[in-house]
Amino acid sequence: MVVDDHPMWRDGVSRDLTAAGYDVVAACGEGRQAVRIAPAVRPQVAVLDLQLPDLSGVDVVRGLLAVDPEIRIMMLSAVDERQAVLDAVKAGALGYLLKSAHTAEFLEAVRATAAGEAVFSPGLAALILGEYKQLSAGGPQLTDRETEVLRFVAKGLSYRQIAERLVLSHRTVQNHVQNTLTKLQLHNRVELVRYAIENDLYD
């Protein structure tokens, strides 16, 4: 599902996705319409602009997740302000890409989002992670490797990229993430990114 109030931009994004083999089940220009039709079209991924004429993108994120918690939402916006990015992630968006991104970068971000991986434009992760300085006192103890993997997750790297950085197998990285989820009593990567943001787990 593509949600953007600029028809040319919305049509262009839809064409790029279709050309890349994705099935665009809906393209609309208003947030309320997106929330209303989501249960019928059942998108796996929503590409959502932050600034819409009727609702804020953050409200649309909440609305979409209320009707279907399994929808994976990636913001695609020209706005790179810290609070806007932070609000979107806290509402449940899995990633945040700026509209200045190249088509190949956008399509890779959609692929990663569909796979449940957090995606941010370069610099945005650093921008928002500085907001939170409170570390959990007496919280669960992660190993050094788990913490290292979590930091990369917070930066928006895919499992494959993390594996390459740490010279580990893809499976080992997945195991570290799963162990971390279990220890922190979290359920998915969206919650994991939120945890990392709130606990300033960023170098």
Short mmCIF file of C-alpha atoms in Angstrom, two decimals:
data_model
loop_
_atom_site.label_atom_id
_atom_site.label_comp_id
_atom_site.label_asym_id
_atom_site.label_seq_id
_atom_site.Cartn_x
_atom_site.Cartn_y
_atom_site.Cartn_z
CA MET A 1 0.00 0.00 0.00
CA VAL A 2 1.31 3.44 -0.97
CA VAL A 3 -0.04 6.44 0.94
CA ASP A 4 1.02 9.87 -0.34
CA ASP A 5 -1.03 12.97 -1.15
CA HIS A 6 1.06 13.94 -4.20
CA PRO A 7 -0.39 12.06 -7.19
CA MET A 8 2.77 12.13 -9.32
CA TRP A 9 4.92 10.91 -6.45
CA ARG A 10 2.37 8.27 -5.44
CA ASP A 11 2.09 7.01 -9.02
CA GLY A 12 5.88 6.97 -9.44
CA VAL A 13 6.44 4.96 -6.27
CA SER A 14 3.69 2.54 -7.28
CA ARG A 15 5.27 2.08 -10.73
CA ASP A 16 8.71 1.44 -9.21
CA LEU A 17 7.26 -1.16 -6.85
CA THR A 18 5.26 -2.87 -9.60
CA ALA A 19 8.30 -2.94 -11.90
CA ALA A 20 10.29 -4.56 -9.08
CA GLY A 21 7.72 -7.36 -8.81
CA TYR A 22 5.63 -6.12 -5.87
CA ASP A 23 1.83 -6.23 -5.91
CA VAL A 24 0.55 -2.73 -5.08
CA VAL A 25 -2.83 -3.52 -3.55
CA ALA A 26 -3.78 0.13 -2.93
CA ALA A 27 -2.53 3.66 -3.51
CA CYS A 28 -4.28 6.53 -1.79
CA GLY A 29 -3.76 10.15 -0.84
CA GLU A 30 -5.47 10.39 2.53
CA GLY A 31 -4.75 8.74 5.86
CA ARG A 32 -8.35 7.97 6.80
CA GLN A 33 -8.88 6.26 3.46
CA ALA A 34 -5.76 4.14 4.04
CA VAL A 35 -6.96 3.02 7.48
CA ARG A 36 -10.47 2.37 6.14
CA ILE A 37 -9.44 0.14 3.22
CA ALA A 38 -6.54 -1.66 4.91
CA PRO A 39 -8.68 -4.51 6.30
CA ALA A 40 -10.03 -5.23 2.79
CA VAL A 41 -6.78 -5.04 0.80
CA ARG A 42 -4.58 -6.47 3.59
CA PRO A 43 -1.18 -5.00 2.66
CA GLN A 44 1.91 -6.66 4.09
CA VAL A 45 3.86 -3.40 3.79
CA ALA A 46 2.69 0.21 3.85
CA VAL A 47 4.86 2.96 2.38
CA LEU A 48 3.58 6.05 4.14
CA ASP A 49 4.23 9.78 3.80
CA LEU A 50 4.51 11.70 7.07
CA GLN A 51 2.54 14.74 5.92
CA LEU A 52 -0.99 13.99 4.75
CA PRO A 53 -3.90 16.43 4.32
CA ASP A 54 -6.29 14.84 6.81
CA LEU A 55 -4.21 13.00 9.41
CA SER A 56 -0.58 13.06 10.46
CA GLY A 57 1.47 10.12 9.28
CA VAL A 58 2.00 9.17 12.92
CA ASP A 59 -1.77 8.89 13.44
CA VAL A 60 -2.04 6.77 10.30
CA VAL A 61 0.68 4.45 11.62
CA ARG A 62 -1.34 3.94 14.79
CA GLY A 63 -4.55 3.48 12.82
CA LEU A 64 -3.08 0.90 10.44
CA LEU A 65 -1.53 -1.11 13.27
CA ALA A 66 -4.82 -0.99 15.18
CA VAL A 67 -6.65 -2.68 12.29
CA ASP A 68 -3.78 -5.06 11.49
CA PRO A 69 -0.79 -5.35 13.87
CA GLU A 70 1.09 -7.39 11.25
CA ILE A 71 1.38 -4.52 8.73
CA ARG A 72 4.99 -3.43 8.37
CA ILE A 73 5.19 0.32 7.90
CA MET A 74 7.99 2.31 6.31
CA MET A 75 7.81 6.09 6.35
CA LEU A 76 8.88 7.80 3.13
CA SER A 77 9.14 11.50 3.81
CA ALA A 78 10.95 14.71 2.96
CA VAL A 79 10.96 15.60 6.68
CA ASP A 80 14.15 14.71 8.54
CA GLU A 81 13.42 16.42 11.86
CA ARG A 82 14.40 14.40 14.93
CA GLN A 83 11.02 14.54 16.62
CA ALA A 84 9.13 13.52 13.49
CA VAL A 85 11.32 10.46 13.03
CA LEU A 86 11.13 9.58 16.70
CA ASP A 87 7.35 9.93 16.85
CA ALA A 88 6.93 7.68 13.81
CA VAL A 89 9.13 4.95 15.27
CA LYS A 90 7.46 5.14 18.68
CA ALA A 91 4.07 4.83 16.97
CA GLY A 92 5.23 1.59 15.37
CA ALA A 93 6.86 2.43 12.03
CA LEU A 94 9.59 -0.07 11.23
CA GLY A 95 11.73 2.35 9.25
CA TYR A 96 12.09 5.88 7.96
CA LEU A 97 13.49 6.71 4.53
CA LEU A 98 13.95 10.18 3.10
CA LYS A 99 12.48 10.97 -0.30
CA SER A 100 15.95 11.94 -1.49
CA ALA A 101 16.84 8.22 -1.56
CA HIS A 102 17.68 6.63 -4.91
CA THR A 103 15.22 4.13 -6.38
CA ALA A 104 17.55 1.19 -5.66
CA GLU A 105 17.89 2.29 -2.03
CA PHE A 106 14.12 2.63 -1.75
CA LEU A 107 13.46 -0.83 -3.19
CA GLU A 108 16.06 -2.39 -0.87
CA ALA A 109 14.39 -0.63 2.07
CA VAL A 110 11.00 -2.05 1.04
CA ARG A 111 12.51 -5.54 0.79
CA ALA A 112 14.06 -5.18 4.25
CA THR A 113 10.83 -3.80 5.72
CA ALA A 114 8.86 -6.72 4.28
CA ALA A 115 11.37 -9.01 5.99
CA GLY A 116 10.77 -7.26 9.32
CA GLU A 117 14.06 -5.39 9.35
CA ALA A 118 14.37 -1.81 10.58
CA VAL A 119 15.52 0.64 7.91
CA PHE A 120 16.65 4.23 8.28
CA SER A 121 18.20 6.74 5.91
CA PRO A 122 21.87 7.32 6.79
CA GLY A 123 22.15 9.66 9.75
CA LEU A 124 18.58 9.35 10.99
CA ALA A 125 19.33 6.59 13.47
CA ALA A 126 22.04 8.72 15.05
CA LEU A 127 19.66 11.67 15.04
CA ILE A 128 16.98 9.97 17.11
CA LEU A 129 19.06 7.70 19.30
CA GLY A 130 20.58 10.73 21.00
CA GLU A 131 17.15 11.61 22.40
CA TYR A 132 17.16 8.93 25.08
CA LYS A 133 19.79 8.79 27.80
CA GLN A 134 18.07 6.70 30.44
CA LEU A 135 19.60 3.25 30.78
CA SER A 136 17.53 0.54 32.37
CA ALA A 137 18.77 0.02 35.90
CA GLY A 138 18.91 -3.57 36.97
CA GLY A 139 17.56 -4.76 33.63
CA PRO A 140 18.38 -8.01 31.83
CA GLN A 141 22.03 -8.62 31.16
CA LEU A 142 22.98 -8.99 27.52
CA THR A 143 26.30 -10.47 26.46
CA ASP A 144 28.81 -8.20 24.74
CA ARG A 145 28.01 -9.87 21.41
CA GLU A 146 24.25 -9.49 21.90
CA THR A 147 24.72 -5.82 22.72
CA GLU A 148 26.94 -5.40 19.64
CA VAL A 149 24.31 -7.01 17.41
CA LEU A 150 21.58 -4.88 19.01
CA ARG A 151 23.52 -1.70 18.24
CA PHE A 152 23.67 -2.69 14.58
CA VAL A 153 19.95 -3.50 14.61
CA ALA A 154 19.34 0.01 15.99
CA LYS A 155 21.31 1.47 13.07
CA GLY A 156 18.96 -0.25 10.67
CA LEU A 157 21.35 -2.89 9.31
CA SER A 158 19.90 -6.10 7.91
CA TYR A 159 20.86 -9.48 9.36
CA ARG A 160 23.02 -10.07 6.29
CA GLN A 161 24.85 -6.76 6.77
CA ILE A 162 25.39 -7.45 10.47
CA ALA A 163 26.75 -10.91 9.66
CA GLU A 164 29.23 -9.38 7.21
CA ARG A 165 30.34 -6.70 9.70
CA LEU A 166 30.90 -9.20 12.51
CA VAL A 167 32.13 -12.07 10.32
CA LEU A 168 29.36 -14.34 11.55
CA SER A 169 26.86 -16.55 9.78
CA HIS A 170 23.38 -15.20 9.05
CA ARG A 171 21.98 -17.91 11.33
CA THR A 172 24.24 -16.89 14.23
CA VAL A 173 23.06 -13.29 13.96
CA GLN A 174 19.44 -14.47 13.96
CA ASN A 175 20.14 -16.55 17.07
CA HIS A 176 21.67 -13.56 18.87
CA VAL A 177 18.63 -11.44 17.99
CA GLN A 178 16.24 -14.16 19.14
CA ASN A 179 18.14 -14.57 22.43
CA THR A 180 18.01 -10.82 22.96
CA LEU A 181 14.26 -10.74 22.27
CA THR A 182 13.76 -13.54 24.80
CA LYS A 183 15.87 -11.87 27.48
CA LEU A 184 14.15 -8.51 27.04
CA GLN A 185 10.70 -10.12 26.77
CA LEU A 186 10.11 -8.43 23.41
CA HIS A 187 8.32 -9.86 20.40
CA ASN A 188 9.83 -8.43 17.19
CA ARG A 189 12.41 -6.12 15.68
CA VAL A 190 10.16 -3.10 15.94
CA GLU A 191 10.08 -3.46 19.73
CA LEU A 192 13.81 -4.20 19.71
CA VAL A 193 14.57 -0.94 17.90
CA ARG A 194 12.38 0.94 20.36
CA TYR A 195 14.28 -0.64 23.24
CA ALA A 196 17.59 0.36 21.68
CA ILE A 197 16.36 3.94 21.17
CA GLU A 198 15.04 4.26 24.70
CA ASN A 199 18.25 2.86 26.18
CA ASP A 200 20.66 4.82 23.98
CA LEU A 201 22.30 1.67 22.64
CA TYR A 202 24.19 3.47 19.91
CA ASP A 203 27.85 4.22 19.27
#
